[in-house]
Amino acid sequence: MPLFTGLQRRLTVLKPLTVLKLWSTLSFTRYFFTLLKLTTLAIVATIFGCVVYVTVHLAVSPAYRVSTLRLFGFDNVADAVRGPKRDNLSIEERDLYSVLPDHATISNWVEYCIGLGPGDSALQTTQHTFMTPSQKLLTHPFAVQPKWPDGVHQLNRSEHNLIQLSKALSEQRVRLMPKVRSTYFFWQLATLISIAIGMITTILVSVSSTEFGRGDGPNQRMIRVLAIIFPALGTATAAVVSFYSPQVEWGQASRTLASETQLHDQIALTVWKLTCPTSDTDDSAKPLKDNLDNWSKRYIEIQTIPNASAPSGNQTGASPGGGNEGGGSPYRAAIQ
C-alpha cells in the first residue's frame, strides 16, 4: 500500500506537466491549421479572382476569345468567332499589321518611281512583288507570282534592294515581337516563383526555430524536413533562372526590336525626301545608293550585335537628301 500511495503522488505531480505538453501541442496544431486555412483561403480567393478576370475578358474582348480558342487548338472556331472586324484580329495578325505601314510607305514610293499610282490596272499585278512573306502567307498562301505587266518599268537594282531590305526588316520585327512577349512572361513567372519559394522558406525556417518546431510530433518533423528542402529548392530555381537568363534574353530581343523598328521608321520617312532614280548608272541614283549602303550596314550591325544601341549622326543614313528622323515606338504591338 505505501508503494502504491507513493506512485499516485508522483503521477499527481507529473500530471500538470503532461497537460502542459498536450496543451502546447494542441496550441501549435490549432495555429498550424489556422495558418493552413488562411493560406487555402488566399489561394482559393486568388483562383476565384483569376476566373473572374478571365470570364470578364472573355465576355468583353473578342480578341481575347479568339486567342484563348487558338491556345487550345480550336483554330476553326476562332476564325468563325473572329469575324470580319478589325478589332477581332489575332495577336499574330496585329503584329503583322503593326509592321506593314512602314513597308507600305516604302513600297508606295517605289511604285511612284516606276509610274504606278492608285487606280492603275497594273497595280494589282505588281502587288505580289511588294508583299512580305508573312503577308503572302496570310492573304495569298498558294498564289503564283504573276507576270510583270507590259508598259511598266522594271525595278532597277537599287529599288529592288530597298524592297528586299524592307521585307527583311518586316519579317525580323514580326518574329521578334512574340519572342519579346514570351521571354518577358517567362522572366515574370520565374521571378514570382522565386519570390514565393523564398517567402515559404523564410516562414519554415522561422517556425522550425521556435518552440513549436523543436518538438517531436509529426507536424514539427514535417516542418523541419521542409525547412531543409525549400532552401535547396530555392537554390535550384535560382540556378535554372540564371542558366536560361530570361531577363538578358528579353533585353537583347527588345533592344534588337527597338533598333529594327527605328531603322524601318527612318527608311519610311527618308525615302520620300529622295529623288526617284532613273537608272543605276546616272547621278539620280546616288542619294538612294548612299542611304541604302548606310541602312544595309546598320541592318547587319543589328543582326550581328544584339545589344547594338540606337545609332546617331550619319551612321544611320543621313546622307544628302535624307534625314535621320524616324524614332517611332520601339515596342509597337510587342507586349500587347
mmCIF file of N, CA and C in Angstrom, residues 91-192:
data_model
loop_
_atom_site.group_PDB
_atom_site.id
_atom_site.type_symbol
_atom_site.label_atom_id
_atom_site.label_comp_id
_atom_site.label_asym_id
_atom_site.label_seq_id
_atom_site.Cartn_x
_atom_site.Cartn_y
_atom_site.Cartn_z
ATOM 1 N N ILE A 91 -3.351 37.925 -82.271
ATOM 2 C CA ILE A 91 -2.131 38.638 -81.886
ATOM 3 C C ILE A 91 -1.118 38.629 -83.030
ATOM 4 N N GLU A 92 -1.005 37.487 -83.738
ATOM 5 C CA GLU A 92 -0.067 37.408 -84.844
ATOM 6 C C GLU A 92 -0.433 38.396 -85.954
ATOM 7 N N GLU A 93 -1.724 38.525 -86.232
ATOM 8 C CA GLU A 93 -2.139 39.464 -87.269
ATOM 9 C C GLU A 93 -1.933 40.907 -86.825
ATOM 10 N N ARG A 94 -2.127 41.174 -85.547
ATOM 11 C CA ARG A 94 -1.848 42.524 -85.044
ATOM 12 C C ARG A 94 -0.364 42.866 -85.185
ATOM 13 N N ASP A 95 0.494 41.902 -84.902
ATOM 14 C CA ASP A 95 1.927 42.131 -85.078
ATOM 15 C C ASP A 95 2.252 42.453 -86.535
ATOM 16 N N LEU A 96 1.653 41.681 -87.440
ATOM 17 C CA LEU A 96 1.925 41.899 -88.861
ATOM 18 C C LEU A 96 1.418 43.258 -89.315
ATOM 19 N N TYR A 97 0.204 43.612 -88.915
ATOM 20 C CA TYR A 97 -0.361 44.881 -89.347
ATOM 21 C C TYR A 97 0.331 46.072 -88.703
ATOM 22 N N SER A 98 0.997 45.877 -87.582
ATOM 23 C CA SER A 98 1.757 46.971 -86.987
ATOM 24 C C SER A 98 3.058 47.238 -87.742
ATOM 25 N N VAL A 99 3.529 46.243 -88.499
ATOM 26 C CA VAL A 99 4.767 46.378 -89.266
ATOM 27 C C VAL A 99 4.491 46.892 -90.682
ATOM 28 N N LEU A 100 3.339 46.538 -91.225
ATOM 29 C CA LEU A 100 3.060 46.829 -92.631
ATOM 30 C C LEU A 100 3.060 48.312 -92.999
ATOM 31 N N PRO A 101 2.649 49.252 -92.119
ATOM 32 C CA PRO A 101 2.674 50.660 -92.560
ATOM 33 C C PRO A 101 4.032 51.138 -93.046
ATOM 34 N N ASP A 102 5.112 50.791 -92.355
ATOM 35 C CA ASP A 102 6.440 51.201 -92.814
ATOM 36 C C ASP A 102 6.766 50.573 -94.165
ATOM 37 N N HIS A 103 6.489 49.276 -94.310
ATOM 38 C CA HIS A 103 6.771 48.605 -95.577
ATOM 39 C C HIS A 103 5.888 49.154 -96.691
ATOM 40 N N ALA A 104 4.636 49.461 -96.379
ATOM 41 C CA ALA A 104 3.740 50.015 -97.399
ATOM 42 C C ALA A 104 4.210 51.388 -97.861
ATOM 43 N N THR A 105 4.726 52.189 -96.938
ATOM 44 C CA THR A 105 5.229 53.517 -97.315
ATOM 45 C C THR A 105 6.410 53.405 -98.281
ATOM 46 N N ILE A 106 7.328 52.478 -97.985
ATOM 47 C CA ILE A 106 8.480 52.275 -98.874
ATOM 48 C C ILE A 106 8.028 51.722 -100.221
ATOM 49 N N SER A 107 7.094 50.774 -100.206
ATOM 50 C CA SER A 107 6.598 50.200 -101.459
ATOM 51 C C SER A 107 5.870 51.241 -102.303
ATOM 52 N N ASN A 108 5.114 52.109 -101.654
ATOM 53 C CA ASN A 108 4.404 53.157 -102.402
ATOM 54 C C ASN A 108 5.367 54.109 -103.082
ATOM 55 N N TRP A 109 6.499 54.395 -102.412
ATOM 56 C CA TRP A 109 7.491 55.276 -103.046
ATOM 57 C C TRP A 109 8.090 54.609 -104.276
ATOM 58 N N VAL A 110 8.405 53.317 -104.179
ATOM 59 C CA VAL A 110 8.953 52.596 -105.332
ATOM 60 C C VAL A 110 7.913 52.527 -106.448
ATOM 61 N N GLU A 111 6.661 52.279 -106.104
ATOM 62 C CA GLU A 111 5.604 52.255 -107.122
ATOM 63 C C GLU A 111 5.456 53.621 -107.783
ATOM 64 N N TYR A 112 5.576 54.674 -106.989
ATOM 65 C CA TYR A 112 5.511 56.024 -107.555
ATOM 66 C C TYR A 112 6.674 56.271 -108.521
ATOM 67 N N CYS A 113 7.845 55.754 -108.170
ATOM 68 C CA CYS A 113 9.015 55.972 -109.024
ATOM 69 C C CYS A 113 8.915 55.214 -110.344
ATOM 70 N N ILE A 114 8.247 54.071 -110.372
ATOM 71 C CA ILE A 114 8.129 53.316 -111.627
ATOM 72 C C ILE A 114 6.861 53.685 -112.388
ATOM 73 N N GLY A 115 6.116 54.674 -111.875
ATOM 74 C CA GLY A 115 4.972 55.189 -112.623
ATOM 75 C C GLY A 115 3.639 54.577 -112.281
ATOM 76 N N LEU A 116 3.508 53.936 -111.151
ATOM 77 C CA LEU A 116 2.237 53.351 -110.743
ATOM 78 C C LEU A 116 1.594 54.207 -109.668
ATOM 79 N N GLY A 117 0.277 54.301 -109.720
ATOM 80 C CA GLY A 117 -0.460 55.071 -108.743
ATOM 81 C C GLY A 117 -1.777 54.407 -108.404
ATOM 82 N N PRO A 118 -2.511 54.961 -107.457
ATOM 83 C CA PRO A 118 -3.806 54.373 -107.088
ATOM 84 C C PRO A 118 -4.757 54.348 -108.289
ATOM 85 N N GLY A 119 -5.412 53.236 -108.475
ATOM 86 C CA GLY A 119 -6.374 53.086 -109.560
ATOM 87 C C GLY A 119 -5.805 52.518 -110.835
ATOM 88 N N ASP A 120 -4.487 52.397 -110.945
ATOM 89 C CA ASP A 120 -3.900 51.818 -112.158
ATOM 90 C C ASP A 120 -4.237 50.333 -112.243
ATOM 91 N N SER A 121 -4.521 49.862 -113.441
ATOM 92 C CA SER A 121 -4.875 48.456 -113.628
ATOM 93 C C SER A 121 -3.691 47.534 -113.364
ATOM 94 N N ALA A 122 -2.483 48.030 -113.610
ATOM 95 C CA ALA A 122 -1.296 47.194 -113.404
ATOM 96 C C ALA A 122 -0.893 47.096 -111.941
ATOM 97 N N LEU A 123 -1.539 47.893 -111.070
ATOM 98 C CA LEU A 123 -1.130 47.906 -109.663
ATOM 99 C C LEU A 123 -1.417 46.569 -108.993
ATOM 100 N N GLN A 124 -2.559 45.957 -109.319
ATOM 101 C CA GLN A 124 -2.892 44.672 -108.723
ATOM 102 C C GLN A 124 -1.924 43.578 -109.146
ATOM 103 N N THR A 125 -1.428 43.669 -110.356
ATOM 104 C CA THR A 125 -0.497 42.647 -110.861
ATOM 105 C C THR A 125 0.859 42.748 -110.186
ATOM 106 N N THR A 126 1.281 43.964 -109.877
ATOM 107 C CA THR A 126 2.604 44.160 -109.274
ATOM 108 C C THR A 126 2.592 44.062 -107.753
ATOM 109 N N GLN A 127 1.418 44.003 -107.132
ATOM 110 C CA GLN A 127 1.344 43.975 -105.675
ATOM 111 C C GLN A 127 2.060 42.774 -105.080
ATOM 112 N N HIS A 128 2.034 41.644 -105.800
ATOM 113 C CA HIS A 128 2.653 40.429 -105.276
ATOM 114 C C HIS A 128 4.154 40.610 -105.079
ATOM 115 N N THR A 129 4.773 41.437 -105.894
ATOM 116 C CA THR A 129 6.213 41.675 -105.784
ATOM 117 C C THR A 129 6.568 42.416 -104.501
ATOM 118 N N PHE A 130 5.671 43.268 -104.031
ATOM 119 C CA PHE A 130 5.965 44.113 -102.875
ATOM 120 C C PHE A 130 5.480 43.510 -101.554
ATOM 121 N N MET A 131 4.799 42.388 -101.574
ATOM 122 C CA MET A 131 4.263 41.795 -100.352
ATOM 123 C C MET A 131 5.353 41.047 -99.595
ATOM 124 N N THR A 132 5.297 41.115 -98.282
ATOM 125 C CA THR A 132 6.238 40.371 -97.446
ATOM 126 C C THR A 132 5.835 38.892 -97.411
ATOM 127 N N PRO A 133 6.759 37.989 -97.062
ATOM 128 C CA PRO A 133 6.393 36.562 -96.970
ATOM 129 C C PRO A 133 5.246 36.291 -96.007
ATOM 130 N N SER A 134 5.220 36.959 -94.858
ATOM 131 C CA SER A 134 4.115 36.763 -93.910
ATOM 132 C C SER A 134 2.801 37.261 -94.477
ATOM 133 N N GLN A 135 2.866 38.362 -95.205
ATOM 134 C CA GLN A 135 1.654 38.892 -95.825
ATOM 135 C C GLN A 135 1.139 37.965 -96.920
ATOM 136 N N LYS A 136 2.041 37.390 -97.693
ATOM 137 C CA LYS A 136 1.620 36.425 -98.711
ATOM 138 C C LYS A 136 1.007 35.190 -98.075
ATOM 139 N N LEU A 137 1.612 34.723 -96.984
ATOM 140 C CA LEU A 137 1.096 33.534 -96.313
ATOM 141 C C LEU A 137 -0.279 33.783 -95.712
ATOM 142 N N LEU A 138 -0.536 35.016 -95.280
ATOM 143 C CA LEU A 138 -1.809 35.334 -94.661
ATOM 144 C C LEU A 138 -2.911 35.565 -95.690
ATOM 145 N N THR A 139 -2.580 36.213 -96.799
ATOM 146 C CA THR A 139 -3.615 36.601 -97.758
ATOM 147 C C THR A 139 -3.652 35.699 -98.996
ATOM 148 N N HIS A 140 -2.483 35.357 -99.549
ATOM 149 C CA HIS A 140 -2.422 34.538 -100.760
ATOM 150 C C HIS A 140 -1.404 33.417 -100.571
ATOM 151 N N PRO A 141 -1.734 32.402 -99.768
ATOM 152 C CA PRO A 141 -0.734 31.365 -99.449
ATOM 153 C C PRO A 141 -0.319 30.513 -100.644
ATOM 154 N N PHE A 142 -1.209 30.335 -101.636
ATOM 155 C CA PHE A 142 -0.898 29.455 -102.770
ATOM 156 C C PHE A 142 -0.853 30.215 -104.089
ATOM 157 N N ALA A 143 -0.779 31.534 -104.006
ATOM 158 C CA ALA A 143 -0.769 32.329 -105.235
ATOM 159 C C ALA A 143 0.602 32.271 -105.896
ATOM 160 N N VAL A 144 0.588 32.225 -107.210
ATOM 161 C CA VAL A 144 1.820 32.243 -108.002
ATOM 162 C C VAL A 144 2.081 33.670 -108.448
ATOM 163 N N GLN A 145 3.349 34.073 -108.408
ATOM 164 C CA GLN A 145 3.681 35.434 -108.786
ATOM 165 C C GLN A 145 3.323 35.677 -110.240
ATOM 166 N N PRO A 146 2.480 36.677 -110.511
ATOM 167 C CA PRO A 146 2.065 36.928 -111.900
ATOM 168 C C PRO A 146 3.184 37.557 -112.717
ATOM 169 N N LYS A 147 2.985 37.527 -114.002
ATOM 170 C CA LYS A 147 3.966 38.119 -114.925
ATOM 171 C C LYS A 147 3.945 39.633 -114.797
ATOM 172 N N TRP A 148 5.137 40.213 -114.858
ATOM 173 C CA TRP A 148 5.238 41.670 -114.758
ATOM 174 C C TRP A 148 4.516 42.296 -115.955
ATOM 175 N N PRO A 149 3.620 43.254 -115.713
ATOM 176 C CA PRO A 149 2.825 43.798 -116.820
ATOM 177 C C PRO A 149 3.674 44.578 -117.819
ATOM 178 N N ASP A 150 3.250 44.520 -119.057
ATOM 179 C CA ASP A 150 3.922 45.272 -120.111
ATOM 180 C C ASP A 150 3.641 46.763 -119.948
ATOM 181 N N GLY A 151 4.604 47.574 -120.298
ATOM 182 C CA GLY A 151 4.456 49.017 -120.206
ATOM 183 C C GLY A 151 4.824 49.597 -118.855
ATOM 184 N N VAL A 152 5.193 48.762 -117.893
ATOM 185 C CA VAL A 152 5.595 49.234 -116.560
ATOM 186 C C VAL A 152 7.089 49.002 -116.400
ATOM 187 N N HIS A 153 7.794 50.038 -115.961
ATOM 188 C CA HIS A 153 9.238 49.941 -115.807
ATOM 189 C C HIS A 153 9.608 48.856 -114.788
ATOM 190 N N GLN A 154 10.624 48.081 -115.131
ATOM 191 C CA GLN A 154 11.135 47.087 -114.195
ATOM 192 C C GLN A 154 11.883 47.789 -113.051
ATOM 193 N N LEU A 155 11.905 47.159 -111.909
ATOM 194 C CA LEU A 155 12.645 47.722 -110.795
ATOM 195 C C LEU A 155 14.135 47.673 -111.081
ATOM 196 N N ASN A 156 14.830 48.784 -110.853
ATOM 197 C CA ASN A 156 16.278 48.738 -111.000
ATOM 198 C C ASN A 156 16.895 48.105 -109.745
ATOM 199 N N ARG A 157 18.202 47.978 -109.750
ATOM 200 C CA ARG A 157 18.868 47.242 -108.670
ATOM 201 C C ARG A 157 18.683 47.926 -107.319
ATOM 202 N N SER A 158 18.789 49.234 -107.272
ATOM 203 C CA SER A 158 18.654 49.951 -106.000
ATOM 204 C C SER A 158 17.243 49.815 -105.445
ATOM 205 N N GLU A 159 16.244 49.961 -106.297
ATOM 206 C CA GLU A 159 14.863 49.825 -105.835
ATOM 207 C C GLU A 159 14.572 48.397 -105.374
ATOM 208 N N HIS A 160 15.100 47.423 -106.103
ATOM 209 C CA HIS A 160 14.899 46.034 -105.699
ATOM 210 C C HIS A 160 15.566 45.763 -104.343
ATOM 211 N N ASN A 161 16.774 46.261 -104.133
ATOM 212 C CA ASN A 161 17.458 46.071 -102.850
ATOM 213 C C ASN A 161 16.718 46.777 -101.713
ATOM 214 N N LEU A 162 16.140 47.937 -102.008
ATOM 215 C CA LEU A 162 15.384 48.651 -100.988
ATOM 216 C C LEU A 162 14.160 47.843 -100.558
ATOM 217 N N ILE A 163 13.455 47.262 -101.513
ATOM 218 C CA ILE A 163 12.280 46.444 -101.182
ATOM 219 C C ILE A 163 12.698 45.207 -100.391
ATOM 220 N N GLN A 164 13.790 44.583 -100.775
ATOM 221 C CA GLN A 164 14.245 43.392 -100.060
ATOM 222 C C GLN A 164 14.667 43.735 -98.624
ATOM 223 N N LEU A 165 15.311 44.880 -98.445
ATOM 224 C CA LEU A 165 15.690 45.302 -97.094
ATOM 225 C C LEU A 165 14.455 45.566 -96.242
ATOM 226 N N SER A 166 13.450 46.203 -96.823
ATOM 227 C CA SER A 166 12.221 46.460 -96.089
ATOM 228 C C SER A 166 11.508 45.157 -95.737
ATOM 229 N N LYS A 167 11.512 44.182 -96.640
ATOM 230 C CA LYS A 167 10.909 42.883 -96.341
ATOM 231 C C LYS A 167 11.658 42.176 -95.201
ATOM 232 N N ALA A 168 12.986 42.241 -95.257
ATOM 233 C CA ALA A 168 13.773 41.590 -94.201
ATOM 234 C C ALA A 168 13.504 42.227 -92.838
ATOM 235 N N LEU A 169 13.438 43.550 -92.797
ATOM 236 C CA LEU A 169 13.134 44.232 -91.542
ATOM 237 C C LEU A 169 11.730 43.876 -91.043
ATOM 238 N N SER A 170 10.778 43.797 -91.958
ATOM 239 C CA SER A 170 9.411 43.447 -91.565
ATOM 240 C C SER A 170 9.356 42.053 -90.966
ATOM 241 N N GLU A 171 10.012 41.093 -91.611
ATOM 242 C CA GLU A 171 9.988 39.720 -91.112
ATOM 243 C C GLU A 171 10.710 39.599 -89.769
ATOM 244 N N GLN A 172 11.824 40.306 -89.627
ATOM 245 C CA GLN A 172 12.541 40.259 -88.356
ATOM 246 C C GLN A 172 11.693 40.831 -87.225
ATOM 247 N N ARG A 173 11.015 41.915 -87.488
ATOM 248 C CA ARG A 173 10.176 42.524 -86.460
ATOM 249 C C ARG A 173 9.002 41.625 -86.093
ATOM 250 N N VAL A 174 8.394 40.999 -87.093
ATOM 251 C CA VAL A 174 7.264 40.102 -86.822
ATOM 252 C C VAL A 174 7.709 38.906 -85.993
ATOM 253 N N ARG A 175 8.925 38.398 -86.228
ATOM 254 C CA ARG A 175 9.415 37.252 -85.465
ATOM 255 C C ARG A 175 9.859 37.646 -84.055
ATOM 256 N N LEU A 176 10.327 38.870 -83.890
ATOM 257 C CA LEU A 176 10.824 39.284 -82.570
ATOM 258 C C LEU A 176 9.706 39.650 -81.599
ATOM 259 N N MET A 177 8.583 40.098 -82.099
ATOM 260 C CA MET A 177 7.501 40.523 -81.209
ATOM 261 C C MET A 177 7.010 39.400 -80.302
ATOM 262 N N PRO A 178 6.664 38.209 -80.827
ATOM 263 C CA PRO A 178 6.275 37.129 -79.899
ATOM 264 C C PRO A 178 7.411 36.670 -78.999
ATOM 265 N N LYS A 179 8.654 36.777 -79.478
ATOM 266 C CA LYS A 179 9.777 36.402 -78.623
ATOM 267 C C LYS A 179 9.899 37.348 -77.442
ATOM 268 N N VAL A 180 9.690 38.632 -77.668
ATOM 269 C CA VAL A 180 9.734 39.604 -76.579
ATOM 270 C C VAL A 180 8.637 39.299 -75.572
ATOM 271 N N ARG A 181 7.443 38.980 -76.054
ATOM 272 C CA ARG A 181 6.344 38.658 -75.140
ATOM 273 C C ARG A 181 6.624 37.396 -74.335
ATOM 274 N N SER A 182 7.092 36.332 -75.009
ATOM 275 C CA SER A 182 7.301 35.052 -74.317
ATOM 276 C C SER A 182 8.437 35.135 -73.297
ATOM 277 N N THR A 183 9.539 35.797 -73.653
ATOM 278 C CA THR A 183 10.645 35.918 -72.703
ATOM 279 C C THR A 183 10.266 36.781 -71.512
ATOM 280 N N TYR A 184 9.472 37.824 -71.742
ATOM 281 C CA TYR A 184 9.020 38.648 -70.614
ATOM 282 C C TYR A 184 8.105 37.843 -69.698
ATOM 283 N N PHE A 185 7.217 37.027 -70.272
ATOM 284 C CA PHE A 185 6.335 36.201 -69.452
ATOM 285 C C PHE A 185 7.144 35.177 -68.645
ATOM 286 N N PHE A 186 8.137 34.549 -69.283
ATOM 287 C CA PHE A 186 8.976 33.582 -68.573
ATOM 288 C C PHE A 186 9.758 34.249 -67.455
ATOM 289 N N TRP A 187 10.287 35.415 -67.722
ATOM 290 C CA TRP A 187 11.018 36.169 -66.696
ATOM 291 C C TRP A 187 10.098 36.534 -65.536
ATOM 292 N N GLN A 188 8.901 37.010 -65.836
ATOM 293 C CA GLN A 188 7.951 37.367 -64.795
ATOM 294 C C GLN A 188 7.543 36.144 -63.973
ATOM 295 N N LEU A 189 7.260 35.016 -64.652
ATOM 296 C CA LEU A 189 6.855 33.807 -63.943
ATOM 297 C C LEU A 189 7.978 33.281 -63.057
ATOM 298 N N ALA A 190 9.207 33.266 -63.595
ATOM 299 C CA ALA A 190 10.343 32.785 -62.799
ATOM 300 C C ALA A 190 10.591 33.671 -61.584
ATOM 301 N N THR A 191 10.412 34.965 -61.747
ATOM 302 C CA THR A 191 10.597 35.876 -60.611
ATOM 303 C C THR A 191 9.551 35.638 -59.533
ATOM 304 N N LEU A 192 8.294 35.470 -59.923
ATOM 305 C CA LEU A 192 7.230 35.230 -58.950
ATOM 306 C C LEU A 192 7.428 33.901 -58.230
#
